[in-house]
Amino acid sequence: RGLYNNMKTFNFENGKAICTIKYKNKKFYGEAQCHPEDKDFESERVGLHIADIRADMSMLRYIRDVELIPAYNTLNHLCNSFKNGAKYDENSNEAKLVRKQLYTIKKQLCAVRKELAHLQLELTVYIKDKEKFYQHVRKSRARGQKSTIALT
């Protein structure tokens, strides 16, 4: 995470959270909007957390699709071109270097895909758990209100 800057803002008027990540002169945005039914629980922290995950996912998709996949395909093509050459030597420094780079990019690509899947799961579970919590608190409030109303 040392390669990018992260800026978070929350608008209390409309309940919108925005996270902006700057990475290699590119900007990636994550946004979260408080659901109208959840206005009673509107939280800057919750919104910014969701927006932050979405911005991270946006940046990782860019890294995967624009940086890693093209680099992998290019090096793979180069490696295959070497193999088809008449003077190809699998043990040459050039061949070893290309294979090492290909392996490194493949590992990075796998790591990014794994992190994207992890973030998607984290976001899904976070939202689902948040909703369960809100429903629990609403039920507790309703029970407390009924007993208070019944006493008066």
PDB file of C-alpha atoms in Angstrom:
ATOM      1  CA  ARG A   1       0.000   0.000   0.000  1.00  0.00           C
ATOM      2  CA  GLY A   2       3.000   2.293  -0.022  1.00  0.00           C
ATOM      3  CA  LEU A   3       2.572   2.974  -3.755  1.00  0.00           C
ATOM      4  CA  TYR A   4      -0.638   4.953  -3.456  1.00  0.00           C
ATOM      5  CA  ASN A   5      -2.385   7.744  -1.560  1.00  0.00           C
ATOM      6  CA  ASN A   6      -5.807   7.330  -0.051  1.00  0.00           C
ATOM      7  CA  MET A   7      -8.305  10.154   0.576  1.00  0.00           C
ATOM      8  CA  LYS A   8     -11.689   9.662   2.253  1.00  0.00           C
ATOM      9  CA  THR A   9     -14.631  12.055   2.467  1.00  0.00           C
ATOM     10  CA  PHE A  10     -18.091  11.756   3.958  1.00  0.00           C
ATOM     11  CA  ASN A  11     -20.944  14.120   3.114  1.00  0.00           C
ATOM     12  CA  PHE A  12     -23.282  14.352   6.100  1.00  0.00           C
ATOM     13  CA  GLU A  13     -25.995  16.056   4.052  1.00  0.00           C
ATOM     14  CA  ASN A  14     -26.542  13.215   1.603  1.00  0.00           C
ATOM     15  CA  GLY A  15     -24.903  10.321   3.483  1.00  0.00           C
ATOM     16  CA  LYS A  16     -22.424   9.627   0.698  1.00  0.00           C
ATOM     17  CA  ALA A  17     -18.946   8.288   1.435  1.00  0.00           C
ATOM     18  CA  ILE A  18     -16.217   8.507  -1.183  1.00  0.00           C
ATOM     19  CA  CYS A  19     -12.756   7.022  -1.089  1.00  0.00           C
ATOM     20  CA  THR A  20     -10.218   8.113  -3.692  1.00  0.00           C
ATOM     21  CA  ILE A  21      -7.005   6.218  -4.279  1.00  0.00           C
ATOM     22  CA  LYS A  22      -4.165   7.697  -6.318  1.00  0.00           C
ATOM     23  CA  TYR A  23      -1.929   5.037  -7.820  1.00  0.00           C
ATOM     24  CA  LYS A  24       0.664   5.789 -10.492  1.00  0.00           C
ATOM     25  CA  ASN A  25      -1.072   9.047 -11.535  1.00  0.00           C
ATOM     26  CA  LYS A  26      -4.444   7.290 -11.823  1.00  0.00           C
ATOM     27  CA  LYS A  27      -7.432   7.819  -9.552  1.00  0.00           C
ATOM     28  CA  PHE A  28      -9.747   5.063  -8.399  1.00  0.00           C
ATOM     29  CA  TYR A  29     -12.998   5.728  -6.623  1.00  0.00           C
ATOM     30  CA  GLY A  30     -15.102   3.780  -4.210  1.00  0.00           C
ATOM     31  CA  GLU A  31     -18.498   5.047  -3.169  1.00  0.00           C
ATOM     32  CA  ALA A  32     -21.075   4.119  -0.575  1.00  0.00           C
ATOM     33  CA  GLN A  33     -24.484   5.652  -0.049  1.00  0.00           C
ATOM     34  CA  CYS A  34     -26.569   5.164   3.052  1.00  0.00           C
ATOM     35  CA  HIS A  35     -29.669   3.142   2.197  1.00  0.00           C
ATOM     36  CA  PRO A  36     -32.848   5.183   2.841  1.00  0.00           C
ATOM     37  CA  GLU A  37     -34.143   2.490   5.222  1.00  0.00           C
ATOM     38  CA  ASP A  38     -30.931   2.729   7.272  1.00  0.00           C
ATOM     39  CA  LYS A  39     -30.944   6.495   7.858  1.00  0.00           C
ATOM     40  CA  ASP A  40     -31.471   5.864  11.583  1.00  0.00           C
ATOM     41  CA  PHE A  41     -28.075   4.121  11.644  1.00  0.00           C
ATOM     42  CA  GLU A  42     -26.215   6.345   9.195  1.00  0.00           C
ATOM     43  CA  SER A  43     -22.536   6.077  10.027  1.00  0.00           C
ATOM     44  CA  GLU A  44     -19.512   7.818   8.582  1.00  0.00           C
ATOM     45  CA  ARG A  45     -17.303   4.890   9.605  1.00  0.00           C
ATOM     46  CA  VAL A  46     -19.475   2.259   7.915  1.00  0.00           C
ATOM     47  CA  GLY A  47     -19.777   4.266   4.703  1.00  0.00           C
ATOM     48  CA  LEU A  48     -16.071   5.001   4.501  1.00  0.00           C
ATOM     49  CA  HIS A  49     -15.186   1.362   5.154  1.00  0.00           C
ATOM     50  CA  ILE A  50     -17.415   0.195   2.293  1.00  0.00           C
ATOM     51  CA  ALA A  51     -16.133   2.954  -0.018  1.00  0.00           C
ATOM     52  CA  ASP A  52     -12.534   2.047   0.859  1.00  0.00           C
ATOM     53  CA  ILE A  53     -13.052  -1.617  -0.068  1.00  0.00           C
ATOM     54  CA  ARG A  54     -14.689  -0.623  -3.357  1.00  0.00           C
ATOM     55  CA  ALA A  55     -11.820   1.737  -4.231  1.00  0.00           C
ATOM     56  CA  ASP A  56      -9.276  -0.981  -3.441  1.00  0.00           C
ATOM     57  CA  MET A  57     -11.162  -3.377  -5.710  1.00  0.00           C
ATOM     58  CA  SER A  58     -11.239  -0.812  -8.506  1.00  0.00           C
ATOM     59  CA  MET A  59      -7.488  -0.289  -8.252  1.00  0.00           C
ATOM     60  CA  LEU A  60      -6.796  -4.032  -8.155  1.00  0.00           C
ATOM     61  CA  ARG A  61      -8.930  -4.597 -11.265  1.00  0.00           C
ATOM     62  CA  TYR A  62      -6.851  -1.958 -13.036  1.00  0.00           C
ATOM     63  CA  ILE A  63      -3.595  -3.601 -11.931  1.00  0.00           C
ATOM     64  CA  ARG A  64      -4.897  -6.980 -13.084  1.00  0.00           C
ATOM     65  CA  ASP A  65      -6.373  -5.884 -16.410  1.00  0.00           C
ATOM     66  CA  VAL A  66      -4.021  -3.095 -17.503  1.00  0.00           C
ATOM     67  CA  GLU A  67      -0.689  -3.998 -15.949  1.00  0.00           C
ATOM     68  CA  LEU A  68      -0.370  -7.696 -15.180  1.00  0.00           C
ATOM     69  CA  ILE A  69      -2.402  -9.506 -17.841  1.00  0.00           C
ATOM     70  CA  PRO A  70      -0.839  -7.585 -20.775  1.00  0.00           C
ATOM     71  CA  ALA A  71       2.658  -8.037 -19.286  1.00  0.00           C
ATOM     72  CA  TYR A  72       2.058 -11.751 -18.802  1.00  0.00           C
ATOM     73  CA  ASN A  73       0.710 -12.180 -22.334  1.00  0.00           C
ATOM     74  CA  THR A  74       3.632 -10.245 -23.831  1.00  0.00           C
ATOM     75  CA  LEU A  75       6.266 -12.224 -21.949  1.00  0.00           C
ATOM     76  CA  ASN A  76       4.500 -15.497 -22.696  1.00  0.00           C
ATOM     77  CA  HIS A  77       4.516 -14.610 -26.399  1.00  0.00           C
ATOM     78  CA  LEU A  78       8.209 -13.695 -26.183  1.00  0.00           C
ATOM     79  CA  CYS A  79       8.975 -16.972 -24.433  1.00  0.00           C
ATOM     80  CA  ASN A  80       7.115 -18.937 -27.117  1.00  0.00           C
ATOM     81  CA  SER A  81       8.925 -16.985 -29.850  1.00  0.00           C
ATOM     82  CA  PHE A  82      12.248 -17.895 -28.282  1.00  0.00           C
ATOM     83  CA  LYS A  83      11.279 -21.567 -28.219  1.00  0.00           C
ATOM     84  CA  ASN A  84      10.414 -21.497 -31.928  1.00  0.00           C
ATOM     85  CA  GLY A  85      13.753 -19.942 -32.847  1.00  0.00           C
ATOM     86  CA  ALA A  86      16.480 -22.044 -34.461  1.00  0.00           C
ATOM     87  CA  LYS A  87      19.119 -20.941 -31.950  1.00  0.00           C
ATOM     88  CA  TYR A  88      16.955 -21.312 -28.836  1.00  0.00           C
ATOM     89  CA  ASP A  89      18.893 -22.345 -25.766  1.00  0.00           C
ATOM     90  CA  GLU A  90      16.683 -23.077 -22.768  1.00  0.00           C
ATOM     91  CA  ASN A  91      19.670 -22.602 -20.459  1.00  0.00           C
ATOM     92  CA  SER A  92      20.672 -19.185 -21.832  1.00  0.00           C
ATOM     93  CA  ASN A  93      20.544 -16.209 -19.475  1.00  0.00           C
ATOM     94  CA  GLU A  94      17.910 -14.528 -21.652  1.00  0.00           C
ATOM     95  CA  ALA A  95      15.596 -17.549 -21.582  1.00  0.00           C
ATOM     96  CA  LYS A  96      16.027 -17.930 -17.822  1.00  0.00           C
ATOM     97  CA  LEU A  97      15.352 -14.233 -17.269  1.00  0.00           C
ATOM     98  CA  VAL A  98      12.147 -14.276 -19.341  1.00  0.00           C
ATOM     99  CA  ARG A  99      10.907 -17.418 -17.551  1.00  0.00           C
ATOM    100  CA  LYS A 100      11.698 -15.867 -14.169  1.00  0.00           C
ATOM    101  CA  GLN A 101       9.806 -12.672 -15.096  1.00  0.00           C
ATOM    102  CA  LEU A 102       6.896 -14.744 -16.393  1.00  0.00           C
ATOM    103  CA  TYR A 103       6.783 -16.681 -13.132  1.00  0.00           C
ATOM    104  CA  THR A 104       6.933 -13.468 -11.072  1.00  0.00           C
ATOM    105  CA  ILE A 105       4.100 -11.839 -13.012  1.00  0.00           C
ATOM    106  CA  LYS A 106       2.027 -15.023 -12.779  1.00  0.00           C
ATOM    107  CA  LYS A 107       2.476 -15.015  -8.982  1.00  0.00           C
ATOM    108  CA  GLN A 108       1.491 -11.329  -8.806  1.00  0.00           C
ATOM    109  CA  LEU A 109      -1.551 -11.991 -10.972  1.00  0.00           C
ATOM    110  CA  CYS A 110      -2.621 -14.868  -8.721  1.00  0.00           C
ATOM    111  CA  ALA A 111      -2.127 -12.678  -5.639  1.00  0.00           C
ATOM    112  CA  VAL A 112      -4.234  -9.856  -7.110  1.00  0.00           C
ATOM    113  CA  ARG A 113      -7.013 -12.277  -8.098  1.00  0.00           C
ATOM    114  CA  LYS A 114      -6.953 -13.798  -4.619  1.00  0.00           C
ATOM    115  CA  GLU A 115      -7.091 -10.361  -2.978  1.00  0.00           C
ATOM    116  CA  LEU A 116      -9.999  -9.306  -5.223  1.00  0.00           C
ATOM    117  CA  ALA A 117     -11.939 -12.432  -4.240  1.00  0.00           C
ATOM    118  CA  HIS A 118     -11.120 -11.796  -0.577  1.00  0.00           C
ATOM    119  CA  LEU A 119     -12.268  -8.169  -0.749  1.00  0.00           C
ATOM    120  CA  GLN A 120     -15.511  -9.142  -2.513  1.00  0.00           C
ATOM    121  CA  LEU A 121     -16.236 -11.705   0.190  1.00  0.00           C
ATOM    122  CA  GLU A 122     -15.300  -9.230   2.933  1.00  0.00           C
ATOM    123  CA  LEU A 123     -17.643  -6.631   1.475  1.00  0.00           C
ATOM    124  CA  THR A 124     -20.511  -9.097   1.097  1.00  0.00           C
ATOM    125  CA  VAL A 125     -20.123 -10.424   4.656  1.00  0.00           C
ATOM    126  CA  TYR A 126     -19.692  -6.920   6.101  1.00  0.00           C
ATOM    127  CA  ILE A 127     -22.900  -5.648   4.480  1.00  0.00           C
ATOM    128  CA  LYS A 128     -24.841  -8.781   5.432  1.00  0.00           C
ATOM    129  CA  ASP A 129     -23.614  -8.657   9.051  1.00  0.00           C
ATOM    130  CA  LYS A 130     -24.330  -4.928   9.235  1.00  0.00           C
ATOM    131  CA  GLU A 131     -27.907  -5.551   8.111  1.00  0.00           C
ATOM    132  CA  LYS A 132     -28.372  -8.364  10.665  1.00  0.00           C
ATOM    133  CA  PHE A 133     -27.112  -6.038  13.383  1.00  0.00           C
ATOM    134  CA  TYR A 134     -29.437  -3.235  12.296  1.00  0.00           C
ATOM    135  CA  GLN A 135     -32.427  -5.599  12.308  1.00  0.00           C
ATOM    136  CA  HIS A 136     -31.497  -6.853  15.773  1.00  0.00           C
ATOM    137  CA  VAL A 137     -31.251  -3.299  17.146  1.00  0.00           C
ATOM    138  CA  ARG A 138     -34.552  -2.340  15.496  1.00  0.00           C
ATOM    139  CA  LYS A 139     -36.296  -5.325  17.121  1.00  0.00           C
ATOM    140  CA  SER A 140     -34.775  -4.438  20.486  1.00  0.00           C
ATOM    141  CA  ARG A 141     -35.883  -0.839  20.117  1.00  0.00           C
ATOM    142  CA  ALA A 142     -39.380  -1.915  19.105  1.00  0.00           C
ATOM    143  CA  ARG A 143     -39.691  -4.176  22.170  1.00  0.00           C
ATOM    144  CA  GLY A 144     -38.390  -1.405  24.400  1.00  0.00           C
ATOM    145  CA  GLN A 145     -40.818   1.117  22.856  1.00  0.00           C
ATOM    146  CA  LYS A 146     -43.786  -1.216  23.262  1.00  0.00           C
ATOM    147  CA  SER A 147     -43.092  -1.758  26.951  1.00  0.00           C
ATOM    148  CA  THR A 148     -42.569   1.980  27.481  1.00  0.00           C
ATOM    149  CA  ILE A 149     -45.776   2.807  25.637  1.00  0.00           C
ATOM    150  CA  ALA A 150     -47.704   0.135  27.559  1.00  0.00           C
ATOM    151  CA  LEU A 151     -46.530   1.592  30.895  1.00  0.00           C
ATOM    152  CA  THR A 152     -47.823   5.096  30.135  1.00  0.00           C
TER     153      THR A 152
END
